[in-house]
mmCIF file of C-alpha atoms in Angstrom:
data_model
loop_
_atom_site.group_PDB
_atom_site.id
_atom_site.type_symbol
_atom_site.label_atom_id
_atom_site.label_comp_id
_atom_site.label_asym_id
_atom_site.label_seq_id
_atom_site.Cartn_x
_atom_site.Cartn_y
_atom_site.Cartn_z
ATOM 1 C CA MET A 1 -20.219 -14.935 -15.236
ATOM 2 C CA ARG A 2 -23.775 -14.343 -16.419
ATOM 3 C CA PHE A 3 -25.563 -11.013 -16.522
ATOM 4 C CA SER A 4 -29.043 -10.013 -17.469
ATOM 5 C CA ALA A 5 -29.421 -8.373 -20.833
ATOM 6 C CA GLN A 6 -31.158 -5.364 -19.372
ATOM 7 C CA LYS A 7 -30.172 -2.302 -21.388
ATOM 8 C CA PRO A 8 -29.048 0.905 -19.652
ATOM 9 C CA GLU A 9 -31.167 4.012 -19.910
ATOM 10 C CA GLU A 10 -30.612 6.122 -22.980
ATOM 11 C CA GLY A 11 -28.013 8.833 -22.552
ATOM 12 C CA GLY A 12 -26.033 7.048 -19.877
ATOM 13 C CA SER A 13 -26.223 9.902 -17.371
ATOM 14 C CA VAL A 14 -26.015 9.108 -13.682
ATOM 15 C CA THR A 15 -28.108 11.262 -11.417
ATOM 16 C CA ARG A 16 -27.076 12.109 -7.860
ATOM 17 C CA ARG A 17 -29.928 9.957 -6.581
ATOM 18 C CA ALA A 18 -28.766 6.930 -8.550
ATOM 19 C CA LEU A 19 -25.157 7.470 -7.477
ATOM 20 C CA LEU A 20 -26.105 7.260 -3.817
ATOM 21 C CA GLY A 21 -25.560 3.542 -3.341
ATOM 22 C CA GLY A 22 -27.250 3.577 0.065
ATOM 23 C CA GLY A 23 -30.421 5.096 -1.379
ATOM 24 C CA LEU A 24 -32.283 3.696 -4.338
ATOM 25 C CA ALA A 25 -29.273 2.199 -6.088
ATOM 26 C CA PHE A 26 -28.390 -0.309 -3.402
ATOM 27 C CA ALA A 27 -32.063 -0.955 -2.706
ATOM 28 C CA VAL A 28 -32.840 -1.878 -6.293
ATOM 29 C CA ALA A 29 -29.911 -4.263 -6.665
ATOM 30 C CA GLY A 30 -29.564 -5.571 -3.191
ATOM 31 C CA CYS A 31 -32.828 -6.447 -1.472
ATOM 32 C CA ASN A 32 -34.241 -9.371 -3.369
ATOM 33 C CA SER A 33 -32.605 -12.372 -1.783
ATOM 34 C CA SER A 34 -30.798 -11.428 1.406
ATOM 35 C CA GLY A 35 -33.817 -10.464 3.438
ATOM 36 C CA VAL A 36 -32.311 -7.033 4.096
ATOM 37 C CA ASP A 37 -34.895 -4.273 3.985
ATOM 38 C CA PHE A 38 -33.502 -0.994 2.696
ATOM 39 C CA GLY A 39 -36.855 0.754 2.823
ATOM 40 C CA ALA A 40 -37.778 3.835 4.808
ATOM 41 C CA GLY A 41 -37.191 3.832 8.503
ATOM 42 C CA GLY A 42 -34.592 4.390 11.151
ATOM 43 C CA PRO A 43 -31.386 2.511 11.802
ATOM 44 C CA GLY A 44 -31.610 -1.168 12.616
ATOM 45 C CA VAL A 45 -30.713 -2.600 15.992
ATOM 46 C CA SER A 46 -27.042 -3.522 16.091
ATOM 47 C CA ALA A 47 -24.766 -5.189 18.593
ATOM 48 C CA PRO A 48 -23.330 -2.479 20.848
ATOM 49 C CA PRO A 49 -19.577 -1.878 20.990
ATOM 50 C CA PRO A 50 -17.674 -3.170 24.009
ATOM 51 C CA ALA A 51 -18.691 -1.282 27.121
ATOM 52 C CA GLY A 52 -16.699 1.910 27.402
ATOM 53 C CA ALA A 53 -14.650 1.228 24.272
ATOM 54 C CA PRO A 54 -13.387 4.552 22.932
ATOM 55 C CA LEU A 55 -13.527 5.380 19.253
ATOM 56 C CA VAL A 56 -10.221 5.286 17.371
ATOM 57 C CA GLY A 57 -8.816 7.246 14.451
ATOM 58 C CA GLU A 58 -10.693 9.960 12.631
ATOM 59 C CA THR A 59 -14.434 9.464 12.947
ATOM 60 C CA LEU A 60 -16.978 10.220 10.239
ATOM 61 C CA GLY A 61 -20.705 9.995 10.933
ATOM 62 C CA SER A 62 -22.510 9.415 14.207
ATOM 63 C CA GLY A 63 -24.484 6.210 13.647
ATOM 64 C CA PRO A 64 -24.835 3.315 16.102
ATOM 65 C CA VAL A 65 -22.933 0.788 13.956
ATOM 66 C CA ARG A 66 -19.170 1.108 14.131
ATOM 67 C CA VAL A 67 -17.171 0.404 10.974
ATOM 68 C CA GLY A 68 -13.404 0.550 10.577
ATOM 69 C CA MET A 69 -11.586 1.856 7.512
ATOM 70 C CA ILE A 70 -7.867 1.300 6.902
ATOM 71 C CA LEU A 71 -6.192 3.412 4.209
ATOM 72 C CA PRO A 72 -2.622 4.263 3.127
ATOM 73 C CA LEU A 73 -2.937 7.909 4.147
ATOM 74 C CA THR A 74 0.850 8.215 4.208
ATOM 75 C CA GLN A 75 3.642 6.489 2.308
ATOM 76 C CA ASN A 76 7.397 6.866 2.813
ATOM 77 C CA GLY A 77 6.756 9.468 5.456
ATOM 78 C CA GLY A 78 4.645 11.777 3.309
ATOM 79 C CA PRO A 79 0.967 12.113 2.403
ATOM 80 C CA SER A 80 -0.376 9.545 -0.068
ATOM 81 C CA PRO A 81 -2.601 11.174 -2.726
ATOM 82 C CA ILE A 82 -4.469 7.890 -3.234
ATOM 83 C CA GLY A 83 -5.111 7.382 0.473
ATOM 84 C CA VAL A 84 -6.228 10.970 1.009
ATOM 85 C CA SER A 85 -8.547 10.795 -1.992
ATOM 86 C CA MET A 86 -10.109 7.565 -0.718
ATOM 87 C CA ARG A 87 -10.579 9.121 2.734
ATOM 88 C CA ASN A 88 -12.339 12.105 1.132
ATOM 89 C CA ALA A 89 -14.586 9.796 -0.871
ATOM 90 C CA ALA A 90 -15.567 8.011 2.339
ATOM 91 C CA GLN A 91 -16.491 11.345 3.864
ATOM 92 C CA LEU A 92 -18.609 12.113 0.811
ATOM 93 C CA ALA A 93 -20.445 8.808 1.277
ATOM 94 C CA VAL A 94 -21.071 9.492 4.950
ATOM 95 C CA ASP A 95 -22.272 13.014 4.209
ATOM 96 C CA ASP A 96 -24.522 11.788 1.389
ATOM 97 C CA PHE A 97 -26.205 8.980 3.253
ATOM 98 C CA GLY A 98 -24.277 7.166 5.930
ATOM 99 C CA GLY A 99 -24.048 9.685 8.753
ATOM 100 C CA PRO A 100 -27.095 8.536 10.761
ATOM 101 C CA TYR A 101 -26.324 4.829 10.344
ATOM 102 C CA ILE A 102 -22.602 4.266 10.855
ATOM 103 C CA THR A 103 -19.648 5.751 12.676
ATOM 104 C CA LEU A 104 -16.686 5.262 10.376
ATOM 105 C CA MET A 105 -13.300 5.063 12.105
ATOM 106 C CA VAL A 106 -10.546 5.915 9.610
ATOM 107 C CA GLN A 107 -6.935 4.978 10.342
ATOM 108 C CA ASP A 108 -3.644 5.176 8.471
ATOM 109 C CA ASP A 109 -1.743 1.938 7.899
ATOM 110 C CA HIS A 110 1.327 3.922 6.749
ATOM 111 C CA SER A 111 1.378 1.652 3.690
ATOM 112 C CA SER A 112 2.749 -1.197 5.782
ATOM 113 C CA SER A 113 1.485 -4.596 6.841
ATOM 114 C CA ASP A 114 2.370 -3.921 10.493
ATOM 115 C CA GLY A 115 0.424 -0.687 10.378
ATOM 116 C CA ALA A 116 -2.544 -2.432 8.796
ATOM 117 C CA ALA A 117 -2.572 -5.155 11.447
ATOM 118 C CA GLN A 118 -2.370 -2.606 14.263
ATOM 119 C CA ALA A 119 -5.148 -0.495 12.755
ATOM 120 C CA ALA A 120 -7.403 -3.530 12.358
ATOM 121 C CA GLN A 121 -6.802 -4.654 15.925
ATOM 122 C CA SER A 122 -7.571 -1.239 17.382
ATOM 123 C CA GLU A 123 -10.721 -0.791 15.279
ATOM 124 C CA LEU A 124 -11.997 -4.231 16.197
ATOM 125 C CA GLY A 125 -11.248 -3.468 19.840
ATOM 126 C CA ALA A 126 -13.337 -0.324 19.457
ATOM 127 C CA GLY A 127 -16.304 -2.393 18.304
ATOM 128 C CA ALA A 128 -16.000 -2.311 14.512
ATOM 129 C CA GLN A 129 -18.437 -4.814 13.008
ATOM 130 C CA LEU A 130 -16.861 -4.501 9.557
ATOM 131 C CA ILE A 131 -13.446 -3.431 8.267
ATOM 132 C CA LEU A 132 -13.130 -1.511 4.983
ATOM 133 C CA GLY A 133 -9.676 -1.634 3.346
ATOM 134 C CA PRO A 134 -6.716 -1.840 3.219
ATOM 135 C CA VAL A 135 -5.488 -1.278 -0.345
ATOM 136 C CA PHE A 136 -2.250 -3.251 -0.776
ATOM 137 C CA ALA A 137 -2.228 -7.043 -0.832
ATOM 138 C CA ASN A 138 0.275 -7.623 1.984
ATOM 139 C CA ASP A 139 -1.602 -5.147 4.158
ATOM 140 C CA VAL A 140 -4.866 -6.985 3.478
ATOM 141 C CA ARG A 141 -3.255 -10.264 4.526
ATOM 142 C CA ALA A 142 -2.060 -8.736 7.790
ATOM 143 C CA ALA A 143 -5.320 -6.976 8.648
ATOM 144 C CA SER A 144 -7.508 -9.919 7.644
ATOM 145 C CA ALA A 145 -5.797 -12.145 10.202
ATOM 146 C CA ALA A 146 -7.073 -9.863 12.955
ATOM 147 C CA ALA A 147 -10.544 -9.647 11.400
ATOM 148 C CA LYS A 148 -10.828 -13.418 11.081
ATOM 149 C CA SER A 149 -9.780 -13.887 14.719
ATOM 150 C CA ALA A 150 -12.516 -11.485 15.754
ATOM 151 C CA GLY A 151 -15.096 -13.115 13.479
ATOM 152 C CA ARG A 152 -15.651 -9.870 11.560
ATOM 153 C CA PRO A 153 -15.781 -9.498 7.760
ATOM 154 C CA MET A 154 -13.600 -7.245 5.667
ATOM 155 C CA ILE A 155 -14.214 -5.464 2.365
ATOM 156 C CA ALA A 156 -10.762 -4.728 0.963
ATOM 157 C CA PHE A 157 -9.474 -2.842 -2.061
ATOM 158 C CA SER A 158 -6.585 -4.986 -3.345
ATOM 159 C CA THR A 159 -6.602 -6.194 -6.950
ATOM 160 C CA ASP A 160 -4.740 -9.363 -5.948
ATOM 161 C CA ALA A 161 -7.365 -12.113 -5.932
ATOM 162 C CA SER A 162 -5.068 -14.358 -3.899
ATOM 163 C CA VAL A 163 -5.893 -12.360 -0.747
ATOM 164 C CA ALA A 164 -9.633 -12.984 -1.134
ATOM 165 C CA ALA A 165 -11.215 -15.566 1.145
ATOM 166 C CA PRO A 166 -14.573 -16.272 2.757
ATOM 167 C CA GLY A 167 -15.164 -13.203 4.889
ATOM 168 C CA VAL A 168 -12.461 -11.185 3.088
ATOM 169 C CA TYR A 169 -14.239 -9.612 0.125
ATOM 170 C CA LEU A 170 -12.536 -7.613 -2.622
ATOM 171 C CA LEU A 171 -14.395 -4.607 -4.021
ATOM 172 C CA SER A 172 -11.587 -3.752 -6.448
ATOM 173 C CA PHE A 173 -11.473 -4.169 -10.213
ATOM 174 C CA LEU A 174 -9.967 -7.618 -10.608
ATOM 175 C CA ILE A 175 -7.873 -8.609 -13.597
ATOM 176 C CA GLU A 176 -9.926 -11.773 -13.889
ATOM 177 C CA THR A 177 -13.159 -9.826 -14.313
ATOM 178 C CA TYR A 178 -11.673 -7.657 -17.053
ATOM 179 C CA VAL A 179 -10.459 -10.745 -18.900
ATOM 180 C CA ASP A 180 -13.745 -12.630 -18.623
ATOM 181 C CA ARG A 181 -15.675 -9.725 -20.104
ATOM 182 C CA ILE A 182 -13.384 -9.105 -23.080
ATOM 183 C CA VAL A 183 -13.170 -12.814 -23.942
ATOM 184 C CA GLN A 184 -16.919 -13.272 -23.782
ATOM 185 C CA TYR A 185 -17.574 -10.192 -25.912
ATOM 186 C CA SER A 186 -14.925 -11.147 -28.487
ATOM 187 C CA VAL A 187 -16.278 -14.666 -28.878
ATOM 188 C CA SER A 188 -19.843 -13.361 -29.156
ATOM 189 C CA SER A 189 -18.568 -11.048 -31.925
ATOM 190 C CA GLY A 190 -17.240 -13.973 -33.928
ATOM 191 C CA LYS A 191 -13.627 -14.163 -32.754
ATOM 192 C CA LYS A 192 -12.569 -17.802 -32.450
ATOM 193 C CA SER A 193 -8.767 -17.857 -32.337
ATOM 194 C CA PHE A 194 -6.450 -15.629 -30.341
ATOM 195 C CA ALA A 195 -2.856 -14.692 -29.726
ATOM 196 C CA ILE A 196 -1.549 -13.371 -26.399
ATOM 197 C CA MET A 197 1.345 -10.929 -26.086
ATOM 198 C CA ALA A 198 2.025 -10.285 -22.436
ATOM 199 C CA PRO A 199 4.748 -8.855 -20.200
ATOM 200 C CA GLN A 200 6.692 -11.073 -17.816
ATOM 201 C CA ASN A 201 5.281 -9.591 -14.616
ATOM 202 C CA ASP A 202 2.577 -10.342 -12.072
ATOM 203 C CA TYR A 203 -0.151 -8.552 -14.024
ATOM 204 C CA GLY A 204 0.803 -10.325 -17.241
ATOM 205 C CA ASN A 205 0.939 -13.694 -15.480
ATOM 206 C CA VAL A 206 -2.527 -13.399 -13.947
ATOM 207 C CA ALA A 207 -4.097 -11.999 -17.115
ATOM 208 C CA THR A 208 -2.510 -14.631 -19.346
ATOM 209 C CA ASP A 209 -3.574 -17.512 -17.125
ATOM 210 C CA ARG A 210 -7.123 -16.207 -16.896
ATOM 211 C CA PHE A 211 -7.383 -15.575 -20.642
ATOM 212 C CA GLN A 212 -6.272 -19.131 -21.368
ATOM 213 C CA GLN A 213 -8.754 -20.569 -18.860
ATOM 214 C CA THR A 214 -11.679 -18.456 -20.044
ATOM 215 C CA ALA A 215 -10.945 -19.108 -23.707
ATOM 216 C CA ALA A 216 -10.838 -22.854 -23.056
ATOM 217 C CA GLY A 217 -14.210 -22.597 -21.336
ATOM 218 C CA VAL A 218 -15.808 -21.190 -24.497
ATOM 219 C CA ASN A 219 -13.892 -23.469 -26.923
ATOM 220 C CA ALA A 220 -11.754 -20.653 -28.299
ATOM 221 C CA GLN A 221 -8.232 -21.416 -29.526
ATOM 222 C CA ILE A 222 -5.001 -19.802 -28.306
ATOM 223 C CA VAL A 223 -2.606 -20.007 -31.263
ATOM 224 C CA VAL A 224 0.440 -18.447 -29.591
ATOM 225 C CA THR A 225 1.382 -16.951 -26.234
ATOM 226 C CA ALA A 226 4.324 -14.561 -26.619
ATOM 227 C CA ARG A 227 5.900 -13.251 -23.404
ATOM 228 C CA TYR A 228 8.441 -10.450 -23.105
ATOM 229 C CA SER A 229 10.588 -8.734 -20.495
ATOM 230 C CA ALA A 230 10.344 -5.002 -19.850
ATOM 231 C CA GLY A 231 11.308 -3.045 -22.951
ATOM 232 C CA GLN A 232 11.829 -6.212 -25.022
ATOM 233 C CA MET A 233 8.649 -6.320 -27.090
ATOM 234 C CA ALA A 234 10.210 -6.889 -30.519
ATOM 235 C CA THR A 235 10.718 -10.652 -30.268
ATOM 236 C CA ALA A 236 7.196 -11.188 -28.956
ATOM 237 C CA ALA A 237 5.798 -9.055 -31.779
ATOM 238 C CA GLN A 238 7.698 -11.227 -34.269
ATOM 239 C CA GLN A 239 6.107 -14.355 -32.786
ATOM 240 C CA VAL A 240 2.661 -12.811 -33.225
ATOM 241 C CA ALA A 241 3.458 -11.681 -36.763
ATOM 242 C CA ALA A 242 4.391 -15.246 -37.708
ATOM 243 C CA VAL A 243 0.874 -16.499 -36.931
ATOM 244 C CA GLN A 244 -1.308 -13.450 -37.474
ATOM 245 C CA GLY A 245 -3.042 -15.057 -40.428
ATOM 246 C CA GLN A 246 -4.328 -17.711 -38.035
ATOM 247 C CA VAL A 247 -5.724 -15.410 -35.331
ATOM 248 C CA ASP A 248 -8.781 -13.224 -35.099
ATOM 249 C CA ALA A 249 -7.557 -11.039 -32.236
ATOM 250 C CA LEU A 250 -4.505 -10.286 -30.069
ATOM 251 C CA PHE A 251 -4.798 -9.871 -26.287
ATOM 252 C CA ILE A 252 -2.239 -7.525 -24.681
ATOM 253 C CA PRO A 253 -2.490 -7.149 -20.881
ATOM 254 C CA GLU A 254 -0.053 -4.237 -20.665
ATOM 255 C CA GLN A 255 -0.077 -1.030 -18.624
ATOM 256 C CA ALA A 256 -0.737 2.361 -20.212
ATOM 257 C CA ASP A 257 2.820 3.645 -19.912
ATOM 258 C CA ALA A 258 4.218 0.768 -22.000
ATOM 259 C CA MET A 259 1.597 0.676 -24.728
ATOM 260 C CA GLN A 260 3.330 3.106 -27.094
ATOM 261 C CA ALA A 261 6.370 0.805 -27.185
ATOM 262 C CA VAL A 262 4.113 -2.212 -27.736
ATOM 263 C CA ALA A 263 2.287 -0.425 -30.551
ATOM 264 C CA ASN A 264 5.596 0.478 -32.179
ATOM 265 C CA ALA A 265 6.790 -3.143 -32.010
ATOM 266 C CA LEU A 266 3.570 -4.361 -33.624
ATOM 267 C CA SER A 267 3.798 -1.765 -36.379
ATOM 268 C CA SER A 268 7.445 -2.626 -37.079
ATOM 269 C CA ASN A 269 6.359 -6.235 -37.620
ATOM 270 C CA SER A 270 3.267 -5.310 -39.668
ATOM 271 C CA VAL A 271 0.881 -6.885 -37.170
ATOM 272 C CA LYS A 272 -2.662 -5.870 -38.035
ATOM 273 C CA THR A 273 -5.443 -7.599 -36.130
ATOM 274 C CA GLN A 274 -8.099 -6.798 -33.562
ATOM 275 C CA LEU A 275 -6.353 -5.698 -30.347
ATOM 276 C CA LEU A 276 -7.857 -6.588 -26.961
ATOM 277 C CA GLY A 277 -6.989 -5.250 -23.520
ATOM 278 C CA THR A 278 -8.150 -4.573 -19.988
ATOM 279 C CA GLY A 279 -9.330 -1.531 -18.077
ATOM 280 C CA VAL A 280 -5.795 -0.166 -17.642
ATOM 281 C CA TRP A 281 -6.101 1.015 -21.255
ATOM 282 C CA ASN A 282 -8.756 3.519 -20.209
ATOM 283 C CA ASP A 283 -6.046 6.159 -20.147
ATOM 284 C CA ALA A 284 -5.434 9.189 -22.367
ATOM 285 C CA ARG A 285 -1.924 7.929 -23.137
ATOM 286 C CA VAL A 286 -3.389 4.822 -24.769
ATOM 287 C CA LEU A 287 -6.417 6.441 -26.365
ATOM 288 C CA LYS A 288 -4.287 8.851 -28.410
ATOM 289 C CA ILE A 289 -1.907 6.231 -29.882
ATOM 290 C CA PRO A 290 -2.632 5.996 -33.640
ATOM 291 C CA GLN A 291 -2.031 2.229 -33.817
ATOM 292 C CA MET A 292 -4.534 1.667 -30.994
ATOM 293 C CA GLN A 293 -7.527 3.067 -32.839
ATOM 294 C CA GLY A 294 -10.157 0.337 -33.142
ATOM 295 C CA ALA A 295 -8.822 -1.621 -30.151
ATOM 296 C CA TRP A 296 -11.279 -3.064 -27.619
ATOM 297 C CA PHE A 297 -10.971 -3.235 -23.852
ATOM 298 C CA SER A 298 -13.260 -3.912 -20.909
ATOM 299 C CA ALA A 299 -13.780 -1.305 -18.195
ATOM 300 C CA PRO A 300 -16.455 0.254 -16.037
ATOM 301 C CA ASP A 301 -18.654 2.748 -17.828
ATOM 302 C CA ASN A 302 -17.008 6.170 -17.505
ATOM 303 C CA SER A 303 -20.277 7.965 -16.846
ATOM 304 C CA GLY A 304 -20.531 6.827 -13.238
ATOM 305 C CA PHE A 305 -17.025 7.904 -12.323
ATOM 306 C CA ASN A 306 -17.428 11.203 -14.163
ATOM 307 C CA ALA A 307 -20.559 12.045 -12.169
ATOM 308 C CA PHE A 308 -18.824 11.072 -8.932
ATOM 309 C CA ALA A 309 -15.747 13.139 -9.862
ATOM 310 C CA GLN A 310 -17.838 16.245 -10.425
ATOM 311 C CA ARG A 311 -19.358 16.007 -6.971
ATOM 312 C CA TYR A 312 -16.012 15.184 -5.389
ATOM 313 C CA LYS A 313 -14.367 18.213 -7.005
ATOM 314 C CA ALA A 314 -17.208 20.487 -5.902
ATOM 315 C CA LYS A 315 -16.638 19.422 -2.277
ATOM 316 C CA PHE A 316 -12.843 19.062 -2.110
ATOM 317 C CA ASN A 317 -11.692 21.325 -4.965
ATOM 318 C CA SER A 318 -9.493 18.599 -6.413
ATOM 319 C CA GLU A 319 -9.721 15.633 -8.759
ATOM 320 C CA PRO A 320 -10.328 12.216 -7.141
ATOM 321 C CA ALA A 321 -7.998 9.287 -7.606
ATOM 322 C CA ARG A 322 -9.550 6.555 -9.749
ATOM 323 C CA LEU A 323 -9.699 4.254 -6.711
ATOM 324 C CA ALA A 324 -11.763 6.767 -4.747
ATOM 325 C CA THR A 325 -15.040 5.225 -5.902
ATOM 326 C CA LEU A 326 -14.077 2.018 -4.092
ATOM 327 C CA SER A 327 -14.063 3.681 -0.674
ATOM 328 C CA TYR A 328 -17.200 5.641 -1.571
ATOM 329 C CA ASP A 329 -19.077 2.478 -2.497
ATOM 330 C CA ALA A 330 -17.723 0.530 0.480
ATOM 331 C CA ALA A 331 -18.782 3.179 2.984
ATOM 332 C CA THR A 332 -22.184 3.565 1.341
ATOM 333 C CA LEU A 333 -22.760 -0.182 1.316
ATOM 334 C CA ALA A 334 -21.782 -0.387 4.989
ATOM 335 C CA ALA A 335 -24.344 2.308 5.806
ATOM 336 C CA ALA A 336 -27.051 0.736 3.641
ATOM 337 C CA LEU A 337 -26.695 -2.644 5.334
ATOM 338 C CA ALA A 338 -26.549 -1.031 8.782
ATOM 339 C CA ARG A 339 -29.704 0.951 8.124
ATOM 340 C CA ASN A 340 -32.072 -1.959 8.591
ATOM 341 C CA GLY A 341 -29.784 -4.948 8.878
ATOM 342 C CA GLY A 342 -30.666 -6.032 12.408
ATOM 343 C CA PRO A 343 -28.121 -7.128 15.005
ATOM 344 C CA ASP A 344 -25.776 -8.699 12.440
ATOM 345 C CA PRO A 345 -25.949 -6.426 9.390
ATOM 346 C CA TYR A 346 -22.775 -7.754 7.772
ATOM 347 C CA ASN A 347 -23.517 -11.450 7.789
ATOM 348 C CA GLU A 348 -22.394 -13.590 4.868
ATOM 349 C CA ARG A 349 -25.888 -13.844 3.397
ATOM 350 C CA ALA A 350 -26.222 -10.067 3.196
ATOM 351 C CA LEU A 351 -22.763 -9.461 1.763
ATOM 352 C CA THR A 352 -22.976 -12.232 -0.843
ATOM 353 C CA ASN A 353 -26.482 -11.306 -1.968
ATOM 354 C CA VAL A 354 -26.795 -12.852 -5.420
ATOM 355 C CA SER A 355 -28.635 -9.789 -6.749
ATOM 356 C CA GLY A 356 -25.623 -7.652 -5.903
ATOM 357 C CA PHE A 357 -25.415 -3.916 -5.378
ATOM 358 C CA SER A 358 -25.198 -0.835 -7.571
ATOM 359 C CA GLY A 359 -22.462 1.693 -6.912
ATOM 360 C CA ALA A 360 -20.653 4.582 -8.552
ATOM 361 C CA ASP A 361 -18.958 2.255 -11.058
ATOM 362 C CA GLY A 362 -22.002 0.091 -11.749
ATOM 363 C CA VAL A 363 -23.275 -3.200 -10.416
ATOM 364 C CA PHE A 364 -21.124 -5.564 -8.387
ATOM 365 C CA ARG A 365 -21.553 -8.586 -6.176
ATOM 366 C CA PHE A 366 -19.295 -10.593 -3.898
ATOM 367 C CA ARG A 367 -18.736 -14.290 -4.400
ATOM 368 C CA PRO A 368 -18.575 -16.514 -1.309
ATOM 369 C CA ASP A 369 -14.842 -17.008 -1.946
ATOM 370 C CA GLY A 370 -14.252 -13.267 -1.533
ATOM 371 C CA THR A 371 -13.753 -12.356 -5.194
ATOM 372 C CA ASN A 372 -16.297 -10.277 -7.066
ATOM 373 C CA GLU A 373 -18.212 -9.890 -10.280
ATOM 374 C CA ARG A 374 -18.727 -6.478 -11.839
ATOM 375 C CA GLY A 375 -20.851 -5.192 -14.637
ATOM 376 C CA LEU A 376 -18.309 -3.920 -17.168
ATOM 377 C CA ALA A 377 -18.661 -2.232 -20.536
ATOM 378 C CA VAL A 378 -16.646 -3.043 -23.631
ATOM 379 C CA ILE A 379 -15.045 0.073 -25.055
ATOM 380 C CA GLU A 380 -13.546 0.779 -28.456
ATOM 381 C CA ILE A 381 -10.794 3.337 -28.978
ATOM 382 C CA ASP A 382 -12.156 5.608 -31.683
ATOM 383 C CA GLY A 383 -10.689 8.925 -32.739
ATOM 384 C CA GLY A 384 -8.656 9.235 -29.566
ATOM 385 C CA ALA A 385 -11.657 8.689 -27.333
ATOM 386 C CA ALA A 386 -13.317 5.829 -25.476
ATOM 387 C CA LYS A 387 -16.546 4.726 -27.180
ATOM 388 C CA VAL A 388 -18.842 2.179 -25.508
ATOM 389 C CA ILE A 389 -19.714 -0.611 -27.943
ATOM 390 C CA SER A 390 -21.273 -2.996 -25.418
ATOM 391 C CA PRO A 391 -22.905 -1.303 -22.420
ATOM 392 C CA ALA A 392 -22.317 -2.478 -18.888
ATOM 393 C CA PRO A 393 -25.285 -4.470 -17.551
ATOM 394 C CA ARG A 394 -27.393 -2.768 -14.891
ATOM 395 C CA SER A 395 -28.272 -5.977 -13.062
ATOM 396 C CA PHE A 396 -27.137 -9.564 -12.650
ATOM 397 C CA VAL A 397 -28.898 -12.732 -13.633
ATOM 398 C CA ALA A 398 -29.675 -14.546 -10.386
ATOM 399 C CA GLY A 399 -27.579 -17.598 -9.673
#
């Protein structure tokens, strides 16, 4: 994963104009190699929907290009705060830029794979040229089957890279991307040998495997890999303590709610080394832990989300879910490509543009296999706050 070394503007503020991915932000990052013109002008010519096909779901915008969006608006029979927040973010994107270019059809998958498949089928039947969502991995699998049969691409929000495939692109923050960034920064900072202390769960499995692969790729040594079951950190901490004189840093891919217990286990075993983590540490519960001061983790720069959250709160009088930027960026990208994308605005060449796109959480680009690369910052926990020590890149190196 190679990025350009372009430095962000001083101050790190994100203006409304820059946050609008379909305006200058997507144009700057996304027009160099796909042949898509995001310049001034009216909507591009797009394939019409099936004759007489009615719209489905809630519709946002009035543009000629139909796009489906599948969200978990309800779960266990009640409203889903995450789904509702992502729906609101999509509306914000349409209101900001997308209204004249796309008609977004939003449907509830009821947090189920059957619901996701049904929503995808009805949106495709209504002429959707692109599907945005769903969120959960099993729902993505179900909906993507319908999209593939129809020959339409999907931009989904699952963090499970196993559901990615050509034509099924993940916009989410992938564990693999977090790991790549923190390994590369640590090695560039002189760290050469590592320990891993990871939970026995899906997140820990993926993060551990990726850390081992990435470290091997840069000739870094893994001295010990200590795994633990939920609530059983002490034995793993003892394994790390036994080799801590041989390691430069300790990688801990653990969720925020368990980090106090992890920190206590490390303290009880007198483990003192550089701690490394992923973006799930960007949480007040982790930032305030005394033993975590000085730890490093990779994450998107907070400034973009903070600017988005201010505008979201002004419109909806509530705080957005952290995933809301994904639906905002997806809807904005759909509108930007529709604006002047011709009869097939969501072709593979456009979506896998090597220059990528710039959204609320920074630059991103889709790989042909459906996974993504993101421009992430490296953050240090300092005085109970998140301090950027290596800024997120603002553009990608081509290739």
